[in-house]
PDB file of C-alpha atoms in Angstrom:
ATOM      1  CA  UNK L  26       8.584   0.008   8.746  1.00 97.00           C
ATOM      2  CA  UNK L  27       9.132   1.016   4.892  1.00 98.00           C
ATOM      3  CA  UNK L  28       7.141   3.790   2.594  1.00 98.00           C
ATOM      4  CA  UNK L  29       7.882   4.151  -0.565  1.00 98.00           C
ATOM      5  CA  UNK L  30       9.490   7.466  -1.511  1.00 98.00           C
ATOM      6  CA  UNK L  31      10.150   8.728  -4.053  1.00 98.00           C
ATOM      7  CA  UNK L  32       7.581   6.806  -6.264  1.00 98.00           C
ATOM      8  CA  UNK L  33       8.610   6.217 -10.013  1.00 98.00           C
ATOM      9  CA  UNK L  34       5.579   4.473 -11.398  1.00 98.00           C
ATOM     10  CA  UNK L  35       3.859   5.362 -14.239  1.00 98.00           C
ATOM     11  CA  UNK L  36       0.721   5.515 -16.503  1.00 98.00           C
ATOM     12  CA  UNK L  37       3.207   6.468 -19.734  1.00 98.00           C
ATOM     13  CA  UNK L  38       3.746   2.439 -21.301  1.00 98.00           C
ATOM     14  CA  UNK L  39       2.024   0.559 -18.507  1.00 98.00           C
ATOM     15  CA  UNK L  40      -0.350  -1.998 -19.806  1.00 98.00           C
ATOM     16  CA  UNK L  41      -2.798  -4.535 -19.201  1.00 98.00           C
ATOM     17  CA  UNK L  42      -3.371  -8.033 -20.484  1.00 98.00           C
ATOM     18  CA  UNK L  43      -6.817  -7.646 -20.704  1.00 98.00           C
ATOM     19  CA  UNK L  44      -9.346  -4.589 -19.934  1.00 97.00           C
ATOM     20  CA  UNK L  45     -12.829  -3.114 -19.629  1.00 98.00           C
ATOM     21  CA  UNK L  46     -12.850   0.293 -21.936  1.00 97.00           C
ATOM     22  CA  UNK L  47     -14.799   2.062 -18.638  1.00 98.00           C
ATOM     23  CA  UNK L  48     -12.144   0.585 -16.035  1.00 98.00           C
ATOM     24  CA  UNK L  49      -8.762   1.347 -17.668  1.00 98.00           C
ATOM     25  CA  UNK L  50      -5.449   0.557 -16.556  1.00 98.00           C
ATOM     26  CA  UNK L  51      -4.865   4.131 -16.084  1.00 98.00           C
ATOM     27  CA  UNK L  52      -6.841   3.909 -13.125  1.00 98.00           C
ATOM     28  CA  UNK L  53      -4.437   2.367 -10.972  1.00 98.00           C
ATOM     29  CA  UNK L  54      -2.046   5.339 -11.273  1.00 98.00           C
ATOM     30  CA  UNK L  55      -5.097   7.620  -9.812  1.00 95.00           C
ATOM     31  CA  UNK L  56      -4.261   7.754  -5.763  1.00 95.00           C
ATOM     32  CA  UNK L  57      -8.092   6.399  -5.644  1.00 96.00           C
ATOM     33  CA  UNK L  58      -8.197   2.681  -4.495  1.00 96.00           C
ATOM     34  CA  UNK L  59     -12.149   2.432  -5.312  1.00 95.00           C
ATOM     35  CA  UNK L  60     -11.669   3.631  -8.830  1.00 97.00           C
ATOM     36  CA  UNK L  61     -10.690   0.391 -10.537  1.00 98.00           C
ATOM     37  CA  UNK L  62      -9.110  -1.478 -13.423  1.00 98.00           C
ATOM     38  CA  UNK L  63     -11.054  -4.181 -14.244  1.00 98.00           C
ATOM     39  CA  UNK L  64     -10.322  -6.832 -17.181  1.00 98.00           C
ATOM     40  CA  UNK L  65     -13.157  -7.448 -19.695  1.00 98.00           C
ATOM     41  CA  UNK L  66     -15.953  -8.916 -18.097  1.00 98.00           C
ATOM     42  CA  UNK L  67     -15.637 -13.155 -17.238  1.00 98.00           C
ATOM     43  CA  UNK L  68     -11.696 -12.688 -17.295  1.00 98.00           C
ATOM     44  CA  UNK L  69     -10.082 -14.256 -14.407  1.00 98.00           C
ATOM     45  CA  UNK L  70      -6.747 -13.937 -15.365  1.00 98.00           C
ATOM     46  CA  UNK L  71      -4.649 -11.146 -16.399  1.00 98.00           C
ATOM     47  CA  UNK L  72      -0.894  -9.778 -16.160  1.00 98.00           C
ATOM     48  CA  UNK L  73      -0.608  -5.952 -15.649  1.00 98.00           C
ATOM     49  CA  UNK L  74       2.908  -4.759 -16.634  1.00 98.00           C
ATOM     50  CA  UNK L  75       4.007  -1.551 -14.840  1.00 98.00           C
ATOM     51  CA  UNK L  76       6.435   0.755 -15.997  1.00 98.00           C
ATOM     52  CA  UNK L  77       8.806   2.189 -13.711  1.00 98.00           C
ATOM     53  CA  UNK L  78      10.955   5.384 -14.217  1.00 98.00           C
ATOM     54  CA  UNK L  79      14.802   5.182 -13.781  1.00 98.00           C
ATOM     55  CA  UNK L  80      15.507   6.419 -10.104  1.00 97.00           C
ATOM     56  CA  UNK L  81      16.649   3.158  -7.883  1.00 98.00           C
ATOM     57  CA  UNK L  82      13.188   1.610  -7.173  1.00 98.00           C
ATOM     58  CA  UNK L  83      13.658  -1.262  -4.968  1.00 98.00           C
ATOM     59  CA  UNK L  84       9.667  -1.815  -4.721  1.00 98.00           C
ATOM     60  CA  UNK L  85       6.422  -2.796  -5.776  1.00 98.00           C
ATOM     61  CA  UNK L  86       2.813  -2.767  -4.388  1.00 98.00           C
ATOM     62  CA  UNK L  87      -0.452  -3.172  -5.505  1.00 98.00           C
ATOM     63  CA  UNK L  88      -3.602  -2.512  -3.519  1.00 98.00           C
ATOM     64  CA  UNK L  89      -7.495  -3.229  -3.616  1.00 98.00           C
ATOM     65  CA  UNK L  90      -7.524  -6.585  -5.700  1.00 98.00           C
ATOM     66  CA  UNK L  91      -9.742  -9.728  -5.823  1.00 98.00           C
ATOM     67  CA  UNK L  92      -7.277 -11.776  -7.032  1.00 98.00           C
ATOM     68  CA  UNK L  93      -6.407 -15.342  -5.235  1.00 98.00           C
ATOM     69  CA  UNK L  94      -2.779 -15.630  -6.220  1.00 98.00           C
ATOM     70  CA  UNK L  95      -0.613 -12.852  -7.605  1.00 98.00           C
ATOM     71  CA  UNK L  96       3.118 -13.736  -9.663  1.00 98.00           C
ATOM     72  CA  UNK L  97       5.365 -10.343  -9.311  1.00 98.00           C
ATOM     73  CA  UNK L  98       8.502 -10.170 -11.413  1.00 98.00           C
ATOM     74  CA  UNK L  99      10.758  -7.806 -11.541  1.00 98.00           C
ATOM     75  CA  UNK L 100      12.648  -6.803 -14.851  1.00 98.00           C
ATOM     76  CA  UNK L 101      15.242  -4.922 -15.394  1.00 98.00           C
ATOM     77  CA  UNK L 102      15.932  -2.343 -18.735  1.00 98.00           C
ATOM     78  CA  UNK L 103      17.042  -5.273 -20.821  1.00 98.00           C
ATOM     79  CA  UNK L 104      14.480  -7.515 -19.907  1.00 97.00           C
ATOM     80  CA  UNK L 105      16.068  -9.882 -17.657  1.00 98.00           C
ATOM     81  CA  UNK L 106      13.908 -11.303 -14.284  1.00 98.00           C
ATOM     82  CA  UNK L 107      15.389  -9.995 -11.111  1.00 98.00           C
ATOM     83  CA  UNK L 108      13.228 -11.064  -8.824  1.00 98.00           C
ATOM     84  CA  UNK L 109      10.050 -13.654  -9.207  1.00 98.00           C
ATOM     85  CA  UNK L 110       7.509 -13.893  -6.174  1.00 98.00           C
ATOM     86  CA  UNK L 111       4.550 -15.949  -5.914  1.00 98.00           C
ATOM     87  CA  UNK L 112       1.572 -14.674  -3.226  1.00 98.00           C
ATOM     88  CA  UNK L 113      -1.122 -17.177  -2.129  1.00 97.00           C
ATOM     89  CA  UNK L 114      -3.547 -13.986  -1.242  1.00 97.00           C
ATOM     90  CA  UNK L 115      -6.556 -16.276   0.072  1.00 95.00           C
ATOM     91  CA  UNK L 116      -6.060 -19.298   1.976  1.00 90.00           C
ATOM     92  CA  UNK L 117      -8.631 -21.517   3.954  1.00 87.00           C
ATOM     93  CA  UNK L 118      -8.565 -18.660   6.990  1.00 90.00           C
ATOM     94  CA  UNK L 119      -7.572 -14.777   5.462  1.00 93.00           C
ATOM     95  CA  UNK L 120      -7.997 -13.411   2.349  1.00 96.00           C
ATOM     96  CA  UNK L 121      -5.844 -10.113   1.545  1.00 97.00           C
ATOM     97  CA  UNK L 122      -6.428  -7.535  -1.001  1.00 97.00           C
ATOM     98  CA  UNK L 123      -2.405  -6.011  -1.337  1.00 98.00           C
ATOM     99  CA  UNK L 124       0.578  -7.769  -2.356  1.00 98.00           C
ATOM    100  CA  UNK L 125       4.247  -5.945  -1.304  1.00 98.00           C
ATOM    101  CA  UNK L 126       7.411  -6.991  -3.098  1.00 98.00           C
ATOM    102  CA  UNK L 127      10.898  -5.975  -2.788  1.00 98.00           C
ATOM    103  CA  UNK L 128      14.224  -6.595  -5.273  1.00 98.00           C
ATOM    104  CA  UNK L 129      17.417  -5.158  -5.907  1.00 98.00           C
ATOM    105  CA  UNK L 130      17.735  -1.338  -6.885  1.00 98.00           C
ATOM    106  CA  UNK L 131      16.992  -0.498 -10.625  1.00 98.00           C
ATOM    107  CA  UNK L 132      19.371   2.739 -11.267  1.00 98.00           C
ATOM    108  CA  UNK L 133      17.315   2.292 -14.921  1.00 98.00           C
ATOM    109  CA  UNK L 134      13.969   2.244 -16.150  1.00 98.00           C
ATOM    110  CA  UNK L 135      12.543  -1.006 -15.874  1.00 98.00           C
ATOM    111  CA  UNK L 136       9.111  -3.037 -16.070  1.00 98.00           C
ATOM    112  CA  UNK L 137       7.427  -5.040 -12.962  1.00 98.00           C
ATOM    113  CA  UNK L 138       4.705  -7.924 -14.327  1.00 98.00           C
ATOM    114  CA  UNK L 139       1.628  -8.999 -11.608  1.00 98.00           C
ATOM    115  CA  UNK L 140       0.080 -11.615 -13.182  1.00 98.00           C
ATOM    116  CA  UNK L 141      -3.312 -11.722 -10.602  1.00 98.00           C
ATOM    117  CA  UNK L 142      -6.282 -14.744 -10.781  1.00 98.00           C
ATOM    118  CA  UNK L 143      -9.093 -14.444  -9.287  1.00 98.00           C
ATOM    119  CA  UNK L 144     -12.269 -17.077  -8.289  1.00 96.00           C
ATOM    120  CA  UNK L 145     -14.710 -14.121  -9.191  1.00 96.00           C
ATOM    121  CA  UNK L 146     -15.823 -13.328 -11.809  1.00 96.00           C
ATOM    122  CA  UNK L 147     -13.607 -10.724 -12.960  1.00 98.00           C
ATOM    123  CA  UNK L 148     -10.383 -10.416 -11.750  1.00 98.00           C
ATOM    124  CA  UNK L 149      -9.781  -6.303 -10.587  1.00 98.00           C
ATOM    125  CA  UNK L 150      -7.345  -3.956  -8.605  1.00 98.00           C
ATOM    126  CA  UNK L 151      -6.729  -0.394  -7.541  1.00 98.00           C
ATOM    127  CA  UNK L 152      -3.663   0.857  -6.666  1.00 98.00           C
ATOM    128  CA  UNK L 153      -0.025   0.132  -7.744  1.00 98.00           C
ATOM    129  CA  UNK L 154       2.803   1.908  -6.352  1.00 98.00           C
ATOM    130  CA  UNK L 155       6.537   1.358  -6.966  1.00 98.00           C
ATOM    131  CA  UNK L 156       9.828   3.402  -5.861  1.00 98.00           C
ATOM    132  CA  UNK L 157      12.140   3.394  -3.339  1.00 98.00           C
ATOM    133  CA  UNK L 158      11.520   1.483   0.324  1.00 98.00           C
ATOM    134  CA  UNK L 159      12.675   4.068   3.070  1.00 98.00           C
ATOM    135  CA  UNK L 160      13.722   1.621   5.957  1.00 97.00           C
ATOM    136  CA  UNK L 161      12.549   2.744   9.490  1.00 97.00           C
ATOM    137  CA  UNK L 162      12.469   0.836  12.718  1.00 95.00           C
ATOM    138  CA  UNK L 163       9.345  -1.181  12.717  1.00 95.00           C
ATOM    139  CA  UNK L 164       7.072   0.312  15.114  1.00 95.00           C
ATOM    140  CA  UNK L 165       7.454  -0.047  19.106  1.00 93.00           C
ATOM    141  CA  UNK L 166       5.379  -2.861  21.146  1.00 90.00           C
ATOM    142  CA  UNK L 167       1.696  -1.600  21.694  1.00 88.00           C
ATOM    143  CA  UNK L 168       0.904  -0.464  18.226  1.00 93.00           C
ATOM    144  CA  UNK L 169      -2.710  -0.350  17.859  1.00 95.00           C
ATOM    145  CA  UNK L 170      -5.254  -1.793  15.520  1.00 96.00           C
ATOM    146  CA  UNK L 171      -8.880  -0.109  15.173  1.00 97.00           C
ATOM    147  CA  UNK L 172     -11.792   0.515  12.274  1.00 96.00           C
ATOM    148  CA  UNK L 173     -12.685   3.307  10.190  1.00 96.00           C
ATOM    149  CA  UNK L 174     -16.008   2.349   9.699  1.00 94.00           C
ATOM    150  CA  UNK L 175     -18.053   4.614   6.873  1.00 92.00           C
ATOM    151  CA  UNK L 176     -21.229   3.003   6.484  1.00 91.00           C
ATOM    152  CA  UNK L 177     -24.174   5.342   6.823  1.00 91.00           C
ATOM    153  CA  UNK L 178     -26.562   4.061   9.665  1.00 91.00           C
ATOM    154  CA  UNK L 179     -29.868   5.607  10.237  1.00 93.00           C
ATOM    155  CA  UNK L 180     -32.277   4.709  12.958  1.00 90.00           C
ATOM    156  CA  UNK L 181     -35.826   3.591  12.172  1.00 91.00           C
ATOM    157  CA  UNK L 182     -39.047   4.169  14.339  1.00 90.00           C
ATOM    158  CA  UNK L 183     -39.128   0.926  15.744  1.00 92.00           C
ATOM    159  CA  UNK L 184     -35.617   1.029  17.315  1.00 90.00           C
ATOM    160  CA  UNK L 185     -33.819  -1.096  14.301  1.00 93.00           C
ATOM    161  CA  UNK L 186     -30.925   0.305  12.056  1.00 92.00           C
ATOM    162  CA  UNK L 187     -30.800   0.612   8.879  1.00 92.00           C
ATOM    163  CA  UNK L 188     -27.465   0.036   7.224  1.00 91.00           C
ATOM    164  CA  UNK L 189     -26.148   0.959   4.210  1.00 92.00           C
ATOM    165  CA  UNK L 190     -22.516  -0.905   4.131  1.00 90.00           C
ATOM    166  CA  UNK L 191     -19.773   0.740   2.990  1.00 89.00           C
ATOM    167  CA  UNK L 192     -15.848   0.324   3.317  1.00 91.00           C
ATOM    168  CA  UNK L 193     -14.110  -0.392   6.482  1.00 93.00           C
ATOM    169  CA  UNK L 194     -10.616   0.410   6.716  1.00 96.00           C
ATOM    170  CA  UNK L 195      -7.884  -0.126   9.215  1.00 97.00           C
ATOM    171  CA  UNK L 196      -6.209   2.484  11.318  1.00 98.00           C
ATOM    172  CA  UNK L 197      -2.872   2.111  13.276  1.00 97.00           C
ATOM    173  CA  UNK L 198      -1.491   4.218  15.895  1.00 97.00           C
ATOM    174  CA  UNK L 199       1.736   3.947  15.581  1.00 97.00           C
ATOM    175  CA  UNK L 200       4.707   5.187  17.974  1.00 97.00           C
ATOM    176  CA  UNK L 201       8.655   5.104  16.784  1.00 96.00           C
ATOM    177  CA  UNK L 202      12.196   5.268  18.062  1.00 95.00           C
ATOM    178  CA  UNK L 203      14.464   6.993  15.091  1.00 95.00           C
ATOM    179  CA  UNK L 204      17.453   8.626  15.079  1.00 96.00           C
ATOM    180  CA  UNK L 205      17.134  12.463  15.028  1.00 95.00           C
ATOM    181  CA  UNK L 206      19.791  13.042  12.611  1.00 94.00           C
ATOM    182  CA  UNK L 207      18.427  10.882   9.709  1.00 95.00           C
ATOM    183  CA  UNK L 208      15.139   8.765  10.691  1.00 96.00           C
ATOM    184  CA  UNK L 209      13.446  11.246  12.223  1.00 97.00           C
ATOM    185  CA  UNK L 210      14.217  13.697   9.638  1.00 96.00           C
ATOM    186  CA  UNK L 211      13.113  11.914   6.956  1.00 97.00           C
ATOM    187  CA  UNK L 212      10.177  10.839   8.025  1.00 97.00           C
ATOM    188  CA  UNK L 213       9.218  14.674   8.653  1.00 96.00           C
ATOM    189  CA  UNK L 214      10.215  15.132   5.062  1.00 97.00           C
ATOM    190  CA  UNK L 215       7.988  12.400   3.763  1.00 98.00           C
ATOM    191  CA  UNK L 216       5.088  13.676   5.191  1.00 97.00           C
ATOM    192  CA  UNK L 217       5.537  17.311   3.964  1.00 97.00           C
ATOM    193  CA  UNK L 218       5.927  15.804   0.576  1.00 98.00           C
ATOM    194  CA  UNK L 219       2.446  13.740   0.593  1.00 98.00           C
ATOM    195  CA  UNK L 220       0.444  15.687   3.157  1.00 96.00           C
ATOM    196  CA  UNK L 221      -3.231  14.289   2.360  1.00 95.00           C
ATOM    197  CA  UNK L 222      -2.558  11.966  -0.018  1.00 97.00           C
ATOM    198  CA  UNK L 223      -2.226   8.656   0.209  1.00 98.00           C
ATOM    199  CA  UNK L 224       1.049   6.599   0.420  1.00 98.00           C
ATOM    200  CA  UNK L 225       2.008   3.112   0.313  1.00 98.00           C
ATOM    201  CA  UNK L 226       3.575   1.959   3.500  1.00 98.00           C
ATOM    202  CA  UNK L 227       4.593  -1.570   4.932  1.00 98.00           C
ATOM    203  CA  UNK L 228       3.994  -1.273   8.832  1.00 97.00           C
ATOM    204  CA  UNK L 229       6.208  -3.476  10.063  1.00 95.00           C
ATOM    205  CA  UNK L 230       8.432  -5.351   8.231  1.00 92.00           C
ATOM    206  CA  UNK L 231       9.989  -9.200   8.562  1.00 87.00           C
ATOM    207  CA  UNK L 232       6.431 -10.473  10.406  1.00 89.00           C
ATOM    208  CA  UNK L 233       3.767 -10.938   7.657  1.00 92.00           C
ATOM    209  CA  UNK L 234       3.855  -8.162   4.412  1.00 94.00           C
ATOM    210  CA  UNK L 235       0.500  -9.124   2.960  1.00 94.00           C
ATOM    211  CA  UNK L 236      -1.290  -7.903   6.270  1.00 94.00           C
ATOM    212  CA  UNK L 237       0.780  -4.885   7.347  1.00 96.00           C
ATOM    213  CA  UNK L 238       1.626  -3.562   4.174  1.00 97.00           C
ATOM    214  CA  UNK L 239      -0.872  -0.449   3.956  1.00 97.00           C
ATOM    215  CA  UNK L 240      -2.283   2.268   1.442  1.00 98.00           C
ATOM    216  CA  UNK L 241      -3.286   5.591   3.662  1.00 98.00           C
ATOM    217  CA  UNK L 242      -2.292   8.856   5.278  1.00 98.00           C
ATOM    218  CA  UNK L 243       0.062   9.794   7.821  1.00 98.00           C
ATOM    219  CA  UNK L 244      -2.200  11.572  10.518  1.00 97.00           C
ATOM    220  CA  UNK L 245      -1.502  13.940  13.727  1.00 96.00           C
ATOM    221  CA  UNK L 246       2.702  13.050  13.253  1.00 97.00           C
ATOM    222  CA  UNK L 247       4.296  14.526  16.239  1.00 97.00           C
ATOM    223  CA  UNK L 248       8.025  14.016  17.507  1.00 96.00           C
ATOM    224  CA  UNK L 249       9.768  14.301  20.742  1.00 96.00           C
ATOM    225  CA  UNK L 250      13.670  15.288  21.434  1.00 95.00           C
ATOM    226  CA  UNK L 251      13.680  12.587  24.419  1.00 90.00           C
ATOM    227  CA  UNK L 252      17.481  11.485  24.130  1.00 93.00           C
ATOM    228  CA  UNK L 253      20.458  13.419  23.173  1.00 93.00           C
ATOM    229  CA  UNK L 254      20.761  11.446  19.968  1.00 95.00           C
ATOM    230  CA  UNK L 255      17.063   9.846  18.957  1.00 96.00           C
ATOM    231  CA  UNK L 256      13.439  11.154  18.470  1.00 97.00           C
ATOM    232  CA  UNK L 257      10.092   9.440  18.905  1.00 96.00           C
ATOM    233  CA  UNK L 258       7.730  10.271  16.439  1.00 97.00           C
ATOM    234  CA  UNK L 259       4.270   9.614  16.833  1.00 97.00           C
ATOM    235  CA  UNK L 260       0.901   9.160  14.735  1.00 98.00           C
ATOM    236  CA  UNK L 261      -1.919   7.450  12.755  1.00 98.00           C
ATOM    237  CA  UNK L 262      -1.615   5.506   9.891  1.00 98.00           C
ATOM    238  CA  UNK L 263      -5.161   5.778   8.220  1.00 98.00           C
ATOM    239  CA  UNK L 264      -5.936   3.653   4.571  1.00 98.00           C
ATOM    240  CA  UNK L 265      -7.706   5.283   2.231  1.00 97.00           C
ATOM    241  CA  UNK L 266     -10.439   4.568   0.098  1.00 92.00           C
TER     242      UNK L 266
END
C-alpha cells in the first residue's frame, strides 16, 4: 500500500494542451474530483503538463478521466524523460478512470506530461496528485470491497422507485500489519495531516495499479499494540467525489 505524502503538485506553471475557459486546468489542483478540466469542446486529445515542486516526488496520479489511453512521462529540471508509461485504460472487459505512475526521486523541480485520448467527445479529468509514495505493507487477506451509493431514491404511490443516479464510489475496509516504530507511526501522522480531505492512495501494490489505486479518505483508523514490536492498524478507505 502507498499514499502520497507530502504532495508537491501545483497549479503555479501547470498547463494544458487544450481547454474550455469554464473548465480550467486549475481545476485539477481543487481536491474536488467532479469539478473538471475539460479541453475545448470536440477535442479528444490533449497533453496536460504538471508542475511539480522540488521535494523528492517519486509519483504521479490522475483521477476521474474519460480518456482510453493515457502516455505519462516523467521529466526531470533539465528536461530529460525519466520515465515513459503507456496505460490502455479501457479494454474489451474494464474501463478505469485513474492512472498511477511511479519513477525515480526528483530532489528538483520537475514537469510530469499525461497525454490522455478519449472515444468521447471531449476528452476530461479531475484530479492529479504527485509527491512522494509512502510504502506500507499491502493490506492483509480479507480486505473488503463495498458501494457508496448516493443516488437519491424516492418511492412512488404505486410501489416503483424513482431514481435519480448519481456517483457510486468504492469503499475498502482495510486491516494492516506495520511496524510500531515507523509504519504505524506514520501512517498516524498521515492521517492527522489530511483529516477530511481527500488523498491519493494505491491499495495494494504489485497486483493491478489502475484498479486499486484510489482518491478518498482515511475513515474510523484505529491501531492495536498486539506484538512487542508491530501494530495493526485498522480502517476505511472511502473515494471521494
Amino acid at each position: 500500500m502507498k499514499i502520497i505524502y507530502p504532495e508537491y503538485q501545483t497549479a503555479t506553471g501547470s498547463t494544458a494542451t487544450s481547454e474550455n475557459g469554464a473548465f480550467p486546468v486549475s481545476n485539477l489542483f481543487d481536491d474536488k474530483p467532479g469539478k473538471l478540466w475539460k479541453a475545448a469542446d470536440s477535442v479528444q486529445t490533449a497533453t496536460i503538463t504538471v508542475a511539480v515542486l522540488a521535494g523528492g516526488s517519486n509519483s504521479i496520479a490522475l483521477f476521474n478521466t474519460n480518456a482510453t489511453s493515457a502516455v505519462v512521462t516523467a521529466k526531470n529540471n533539465a528536461g530529460g524523460t525519466v520515465k515513459t508509461e503507456t496505460f490502455t485504460l479501457a479494454t474489451a472487459t474494464r474501463t478505469y478512470n485513474r492512472v498511477w505512475m511511479e519513477y525515480t526521486a526528483q530532489a528538483l523541480s520537475h514537469t510530469v506530461t499525461i497525454a490522455l485520448t478519449t472515444t468521447a467527445t471531449t476528452i476530461q479529468a479531475g484530479i492529479v496528485k504527485a509527491g512522494v509514495a509512502v510504502d506500507f505493507r499491502n493490506p492483509k487477506y480479507g480486505i473488503s470491497e463495498s458501494i457508496v451509493d448516493f443516488s437519491t431514491v424516492e418511492q412512488l404511490s404505486n410501489g416503483a422507485k424513482y431514481v435519480d443516479l448519481r456517483d457510486i464510489v468504492r469503499k475498502f475496509s482495510i486491516q494492516i500489519l506495520t511496524d510500531r516504530a515507523t509504519d504505524f507511526y506514520n501512517l498516524w501522522d498521515i492521517v492527522k495531516a489530511y483529516g477530511q480531505t481527500p488523498m491519493a492512495a494505491l491499495i495494494a501494490e504489485d497486483v493491478l495499479d489502475m484498479q486499486w489505486c484510489c482518491f478518498g479518505t482515511i475513515e474510523g483508523f484505529s491501531g492495536s499494540h498486539d506484538y512487542p514490536n508491530h501494530s495493526g492498524a485498522s480502517f476505511t478507505f472511502e473515494e471521494s467525489v
